[in-house]
């Protein structure tokens, strides 16, 4: 938010916090429900860092606005003065007390083992667009940037920032070797750069100072559990390491094979009749992983249009929690949400070292998602690390063209 809008909004937050301390009867009037329309809230990452959340109540559902993306949450439960909002796909939810114009409570990210409960407040009738705005800035940072994430290992330090500025409004994303940061939105105010995202799993906030063609003194917050630093400079030819150079077959292996259970406990193998004389696309993913969800949406749509073309798809889910009841329920939700008609198998822990042990033919599991393309003899044709999703614009278009080219070579 801008300086003026932040001050304006904090006035409402003080009201919210005061009302949260009022007797329970204030929140539990008969037949009262949150008002339809625009709401703005914050997730309090720490004492001074706030992440904005924009959403609308509409016809029994909540629509979260995440940059250019709209996320529909329709699993909503009311109990007296409380509302429980379960996010789609991800194992996360809001638990709040409510009145017509106030929500106050917490966001729970059950996919995390610690620092997964974050204070949340929201107020009806506000939207970012109708808050006071300063004059448009004289600078414009639209373009491509070479980004360095200072705390990352050598293979993932370098990233590419792609930003579009319209007045003070800013949108864009960061592309990395392990995937992109999806849809980000924010502002440029007084030379200060701010981009954020909330999509039910990501709680990302990027801040920096604009200095000429450079972005300096950058901070990156991921929920309450991570803070790193970054910097960058404008470079229209900035690019990443090739996505097919990071994961490869170990010496002595020329074929791919596995056996893992589906959500009903049935073991599935590449030797099964389903895969006989067919090329196979294997997705290494997790139900907790937003980039995986972008790729899953793409793969499911593609498969449903091309499922009779002698090519199969199978997803291997590597999860943060290993309780099979939780995992299988998450897989069922995932399959329903994206209309998945190919197997999604529980392959083990999302710890990358442990994941690599389940697939000894690979040198490592570097990122989720990773996509492996097999020909009809189950020999590896290509291994693609990460995924450039729809938030990356041109890079997403390039990926689709690359994917179709690889698939054509498999047949």
mmCIF file of N, CA, C and O in Angstrom, residues 227-274:
data_model
loop_
_atom_site.group_PDB
_atom_site.id
_atom_site.type_symbol
_atom_site.label_atom_id
_atom_site.label_comp_id
_atom_site.label_asym_id
_atom_site.label_seq_id
_atom_site.Cartn_x
_atom_site.Cartn_y
_atom_site.Cartn_z
ATOM 1 N N UNK A 227 13.048 -14.638 6.275
ATOM 2 C CA UNK A 227 13.403 -13.296 5.816
ATOM 3 C C UNK A 227 14.767 -13.373 5.151
ATOM 4 O O UNK A 227 15.724 -13.891 5.716
ATOM 5 N N UNK A 228 14.844 -12.906 3.917
ATOM 6 C CA UNK A 228 16.107 -12.861 3.190
ATOM 7 C C UNK A 228 16.298 -11.496 2.559
ATOM 8 O O UNK A 228 15.415 -10.633 2.617
ATOM 9 N N UNK A 229 17.459 -11.293 1.954
ATOM 10 C CA UNK A 229 17.758 -10.014 1.301
ATOM 11 C C UNK A 229 18.049 -10.256 -0.173
ATOM 12 O O UNK A 229 18.403 -11.367 -0.589
ATOM 13 N N UNK A 230 17.898 -9.204 -0.970
ATOM 14 C CA UNK A 230 18.102 -9.323 -2.405
ATOM 15 C C UNK A 230 18.411 -7.960 -3.010
ATOM 16 O O UNK A 230 18.236 -6.924 -2.373
ATOM 17 N N UNK A 231 18.904 -7.983 -4.238
ATOM 18 C CA UNK A 231 19.142 -6.764 -4.994
ATOM 19 C C UNK A 231 19.107 -7.121 -6.478
ATOM 20 O O UNK A 231 19.081 -8.298 -6.844
ATOM 21 N N UNK A 232 19.093 -6.100 -7.334
ATOM 22 C CA UNK A 232 19.042 -6.383 -8.757
ATOM 23 C C UNK A 232 19.280 -5.152 -9.596
ATOM 24 O O UNK A 232 19.375 -4.031 -9.080
ATOM 25 N N UNK A 233 19.368 -5.364 -10.898
ATOM 26 C CA UNK A 233 19.597 -4.270 -11.828
ATOM 27 C C UNK A 233 18.899 -4.594 -13.151
ATOM 28 O O UNK A 233 18.692 -5.745 -13.490
ATOM 29 N N UNK A 234 18.547 -3.542 -13.893
ATOM 30 C CA UNK A 234 17.829 -3.720 -15.141
ATOM 31 C C UNK A 234 18.740 -4.390 -16.164
ATOM 32 O O UNK A 234 19.867 -3.965 -16.377
ATOM 33 N N UNK A 235 18.232 -5.457 -16.771
ATOM 34 C CA UNK A 235 19.005 -6.205 -17.767
ATOM 35 C C UNK A 235 18.018 -6.955 -18.664
ATOM 36 O O UNK A 235 17.522 -8.018 -18.297
ATOM 37 N N UNK A 236 17.750 -6.396 -19.821
ATOM 38 C CA UNK A 236 16.707 -6.949 -20.682
ATOM 39 C C UNK A 236 17.048 -8.340 -21.205
ATOM 40 O O UNK A 236 16.164 -9.077 -21.644
ATOM 41 N N UNK A 237 18.318 -8.720 -21.156
ATOM 42 C CA UNK A 237 18.718 -10.057 -21.616
ATOM 43 C C UNK A 237 18.932 -11.026 -20.446
ATOM 44 O O UNK A 237 19.515 -12.097 -20.639
ATOM 45 N N UNK A 238 18.468 -10.667 -19.269
ATOM 46 C CA UNK A 238 18.639 -11.546 -18.108
ATOM 47 C C UNK A 238 17.954 -12.886 -18.364
ATOM 48 O O UNK A 238 16.856 -12.946 -18.914
ATOM 49 N N UNK A 239 18.616 -13.982 -17.964
ATOM 50 C CA UNK A 239 18.028 -15.310 -18.144
ATOM 51 C C UNK A 239 18.581 -16.267 -17.101
ATOM 52 O O UNK A 239 19.609 -16.004 -16.457
ATOM 53 N N UNK A 240 17.899 -17.395 -16.948
ATOM 54 C CA UNK A 240 18.256 -18.401 -15.959
ATOM 55 C C UNK A 240 19.119 -19.492 -16.585
ATOM 56 O O UNK A 240 19.252 -19.588 -17.806
ATOM 57 N N UNK A 241 19.673 -20.347 -15.704
ATOM 58 C CA UNK A 241 20.310 -21.562 -16.189
ATOM 59 C C UNK A 241 19.274 -22.399 -16.935
ATOM 60 O O UNK A 241 18.093 -22.393 -16.575
ATOM 61 N N UNK A 242 19.672 -23.132 -17.993
ATOM 62 C CA UNK A 242 18.705 -23.958 -18.725
ATOM 63 C C UNK A 242 17.982 -24.929 -17.800
ATOM 64 O O UNK A 242 18.601 -25.594 -16.971
ATOM 65 N N UNK A 243 16.651 -25.004 -17.939
ATOM 66 C CA UNK A 243 15.836 -25.826 -17.037
ATOM 67 C C UNK A 243 16.094 -27.316 -17.209
ATOM 68 O O UNK A 243 15.712 -28.109 -16.340
ATOM 69 N N UNK A 244 16.717 -27.723 -18.316
ATOM 70 C CA UNK A 244 16.993 -29.140 -18.535
ATOM 71 C C UNK A 244 18.428 -29.530 -18.192
ATOM 72 O O UNK A 244 18.895 -30.605 -18.571
ATOM 73 N N UNK A 245 19.132 -28.647 -17.441
ATOM 74 C CA UNK A 245 20.531 -28.928 -17.103
ATOM 75 C C UNK A 245 20.744 -29.237 -15.626
ATOM 76 O O UNK A 245 21.864 -29.567 -15.230
ATOM 77 N N UNK A 246 19.702 -29.168 -14.807
ATOM 78 C CA UNK A 246 19.874 -29.235 -13.353
ATOM 79 C C UNK A 246 19.635 -30.626 -12.776
ATOM 80 O O UNK A 246 20.207 -30.992 -11.753
ATOM 81 N N UNK A 247 18.773 -31.403 -13.401
ATOM 82 C CA UNK A 247 18.487 -32.772 -12.967
ATOM 83 C C UNK A 247 18.696 -33.707 -14.151
ATOM 84 O O UNK A 247 18.252 -33.413 -15.258
ATOM 85 N N UNK A 248 19.383 -34.840 -13.899
ATOM 86 C CA UNK A 248 19.677 -35.762 -14.998
ATOM 87 C C UNK A 248 19.822 -37.174 -14.449
ATOM 88 O O UNK A 248 19.847 -37.397 -13.225
ATOM 89 N N UNK A 249 19.915 -38.149 -15.355
ATOM 90 C CA UNK A 249 20.046 -39.553 -14.962
ATOM 91 C C UNK A 249 21.445 -39.848 -14.427
ATOM 92 O O UNK A 249 22.445 -39.350 -14.958
ATOM 93 N N UNK A 250 21.496 -40.651 -13.383
ATOM 94 C CA UNK A 250 22.772 -41.120 -12.876
ATOM 95 C C UNK A 250 23.393 -42.127 -13.847
ATOM 96 O O UNK A 250 22.672 -42.817 -14.581
ATOM 97 N N UNK A 251 24.738 -42.242 -13.848
ATOM 98 C CA UNK A 251 25.395 -43.250 -14.689
ATOM 99 C C UNK A 251 24.868 -44.650 -14.359
ATOM 100 O O UNK A 251 24.621 -44.981 -13.202
ATOM 101 N N UNK A 252 24.704 -45.458 -15.392
ATOM 102 C CA UNK A 252 24.240 -46.828 -15.201
ATOM 103 C C UNK A 252 22.751 -46.996 -15.339
ATOM 104 O O UNK A 252 22.247 -48.136 -15.363
ATOM 105 N N UNK A 253 22.014 -45.890 -15.430
ATOM 106 C CA UNK A 253 20.554 -45.951 -15.601
ATOM 107 C C UNK A 253 20.193 -45.462 -16.997
ATOM 108 O O UNK A 253 20.694 -44.433 -17.450
ATOM 109 N N UNK A 254 19.326 -46.179 -17.660
ATOM 110 C CA UNK A 254 18.834 -45.716 -18.955
ATOM 111 C C UNK A 254 17.309 -45.734 -19.038
ATOM 112 O O UNK A 254 16.734 -45.278 -20.020
ATOM 113 N N UNK A 255 16.658 -46.286 -18.011
ATOM 114 C CA UNK A 255 15.199 -46.312 -17.977
ATOM 115 C C UNK A 255 14.691 -45.767 -16.647
ATOM 116 O O UNK A 255 15.444 -45.608 -15.686
ATOM 117 N N UNK A 256 13.394 -45.498 -16.616
ATOM 118 C CA UNK A 256 12.743 -44.937 -15.434
ATOM 119 C C UNK A 256 11.675 -45.911 -14.953
ATOM 120 O O UNK A 256 10.943 -46.491 -15.755
ATOM 121 N N UNK A 257 11.604 -46.106 -13.639
ATOM 122 C CA UNK A 257 10.570 -46.992 -13.099
ATOM 123 C C UNK A 257 10.282 -46.617 -11.657
ATOM 124 O O UNK A 257 11.110 -45.993 -10.978
ATOM 125 N N UNK A 258 9.092 -46.985 -11.172
ATOM 126 C CA UNK A 258 8.713 -46.741 -9.778
ATOM 127 C C UNK A 258 7.462 -47.548 -9.469
ATOM 128 O O UNK A 258 6.764 -48.024 -10.368
ATOM 129 N N UNK A 259 7.173 -47.683 -8.180
ATOM 130 C CA UNK A 259 5.902 -48.240 -7.707
ATOM 131 C C UNK A 259 5.494 -47.452 -6.469
ATOM 132 O O UNK A 259 6.214 -47.444 -5.463
ATOM 133 N N UNK A 260 4.360 -46.755 -6.538
ATOM 134 C CA UNK A 260 3.848 -45.961 -5.421
ATOM 135 C C UNK A 260 2.329 -46.133 -5.349
ATOM 136 O O UNK A 260 1.682 -46.421 -6.368
ATOM 137 N N UNK A 261 1.720 -45.919 -4.168
ATOM 138 C CA UNK A 261 0.263 -46.072 -4.030
ATOM 139 C C UNK A 261 -0.514 -44.824 -4.444
ATOM 140 O O UNK A 261 -0.043 -43.696 -4.276
ATOM 141 N N UNK A 262 -1.729 -45.044 -4.957
ATOM 142 C CA UNK A 262 -2.621 -43.917 -5.207
ATOM 143 C C UNK A 262 -3.400 -43.584 -3.936
ATOM 144 O O UNK A 262 -3.143 -44.150 -2.860
ATOM 145 N N UNK A 263 -4.392 -42.697 -4.037
ATOM 146 C CA UNK A 263 -5.123 -42.236 -2.847
ATOM 147 C C UNK A 263 -6.010 -43.316 -2.249
ATOM 148 O O UNK A 263 -6.502 -43.153 -1.123
ATOM 149 N N UNK A 264 -6.189 -44.407 -2.972
ATOM 150 C CA UNK A 264 -6.970 -45.527 -2.449
ATOM 151 C C UNK A 264 -6.106 -46.683 -1.976
ATOM 152 O O UNK A 264 -6.621 -47.749 -1.634
ATOM 153 N N UNK A 265 -4.786 -46.469 -1.969
ATOM 154 C CA UNK A 265 -3.868 -47.493 -1.487
ATOM 155 C C UNK A 265 -3.453 -48.502 -2.534
ATOM 156 O O UNK A 265 -2.718 -49.454 -2.225
ATOM 157 N N UNK A 266 -3.859 -48.342 -3.770
ATOM 158 C CA UNK A 266 -3.504 -49.270 -4.840
ATOM 159 C C UNK A 266 -2.150 -48.896 -5.420
ATOM 160 O O UNK A 266 -1.924 -47.749 -5.831
ATOM 161 N N UNK A 267 -1.216 -49.860 -5.483
ATOM 162 C CA UNK A 267 0.102 -49.607 -6.044
ATOM 163 C C UNK A 267 0.024 -49.462 -7.561
ATOM 164 O O UNK A 267 -0.629 -50.249 -8.247
ATOM 165 N N UNK A 268 0.706 -48.437 -8.063
ATOM 166 C CA UNK A 268 0.766 -48.155 -9.493
ATOM 167 C C UNK A 268 2.235 -48.193 -9.925
ATOM 168 O O UNK A 268 3.099 -47.607 -9.264
ATOM 169 N N UNK A 269 2.508 -48.874 -11.037
ATOM 170 C CA UNK A 269 3.864 -48.974 -11.578
ATOM 171 C C UNK A 269 3.862 -48.628 -13.056
ATOM 172 O O UNK A 269 2.825 -48.753 -13.736
ATOM 173 N N UNK A 270 5.019 -48.225 -13.569
ATOM 174 C CA UNK A 270 5.121 -47.946 -14.996
ATOM 175 C C UNK A 270 4.988 -49.215 -15.845
ATOM 176 O O UNK A 270 4.790 -49.132 -17.053
ATOM 177 N N UNK A 271 5.127 -50.370 -15.199
ATOM 178 C CA UNK A 271 4.956 -51.634 -15.921
ATOM 179 C C UNK A 271 3.487 -52.039 -16.062
ATOM 180 O O UNK A 271 3.185 -53.044 -16.712
ATOM 181 N N UNK A 272 2.565 -51.274 -15.464
ATOM 182 C CA UNK A 272 1.142 -51.593 -15.548
ATOM 183 C C UNK A 272 0.630 -51.468 -16.983
ATOM 184 O O UNK A 272 1.198 -50.738 -17.814
ATOM 185 N N UNK A 273 -0.470 -52.153 -17.242
ATOM 186 C CA UNK A 273 -1.059 -52.184 -18.587
ATOM 187 C C UNK A 273 -1.381 -50.774 -19.093
ATOM 188 O O UNK A 273 -1.271 -50.489 -20.293
ATOM 189 N N UNK A 274 -1.760 -49.886 -18.179
ATOM 190 C CA UNK A 274 -2.135 -48.511 -18.544
ATOM 191 C C UNK A 274 -1.025 -47.811 -19.324
ATOM 192 O O UNK A 274 -1.291 -46.989 -20.205
#
